[in-house]
């Protein structure tokens, strides 16, 4: 492995082999249904430019992105893949989608009619996915909108319907009654539609039961090592490690305060390490810990060190009094995400979810990709 640049304040290590293995494990779990991959938001912040080729080598043929620029990038990396755009067709943006050979997920009647009109004007059938709403009330056609669309045969004849999909609201919790309700709604509504392959489940939904797999599943988070499903372990392994440099270690006397607004005061003499990672690097300000509060932590040489005081833009201060002095020198690394600090735990400490931790992580940090097969 190449040495870390001397000026790197932090490093995010991304295990491409683990991403490939995670996709294969999920593909096996859901077979004979197909396993796609959601690579929106730059593959959840991990770098679509590296993640998409790794998934393609693993066997993935269907990708979901959120936006047209993401589709263009994915297309350049995966020439023959099927690429769906979850945000669908923005008014007037049809040509841009065609330029990316991307398939919009059409979620309302207006978008469906606009895409069909564009097909007619070009005198070609255009591929489309239709999203129906099964209870999330976010994107998708409700029953009356779907019924109205399905009566317009001429308009539909311009569409090559590749997928009918919907999205679950509570699939992380296997005991939530909404799962069965949405499953029933999806079955009923998809039967009103023209026949096409069906897709309902993301990372958590695919863990509920085979009933939720249909023809295609759409995991994102689980591919990146995330454990969204609360009913048991998803068969994936961690992908990301994030570390940042210790810039300085100081002794703070009893009663002295640390950080902005002096929210923390030392109880006895403490050793405080200042680490080069802050909220601009995805360490949320909610990880701060004033007096009597518990916040986030880092790990140094396998020992936890709590964040004390406010998280600032570029820095955190951690109490390393209990960490052996040998491992906390200037330039040493503090681990922010790793085997003993999973993204879910960091998310919980910050009052958010692992997804937000992942997509916010380490934009200023050096990136290292390992096990990429080259
Ligand atoms: C983001 C997204 C997914 C992937 O969700 P994960 O929980 O990351 O697996 C699947 N489907 C839709 C519609 C999404 O927006």
Coordinates of N, CA, C and O in Angstrom, one line a residue, residues 209 244 366:
X209 N -38.7 -11.0 4.0 CA -39.0 -12.4 3.6 C -38.9 -12.4 2.0 O -38.9 -11.3 1.4
X244 N -8.3 10.0 11.5 CA -7.8 11.4 11.3 C -6.6 11.6 12.3 O -6.5 10.9 13.3
X366 N -7.9 12.0 2.6 CA -7.3 11.2 1.6 C -8.1 9.9 1.4 O -8.6 9.4 2.4

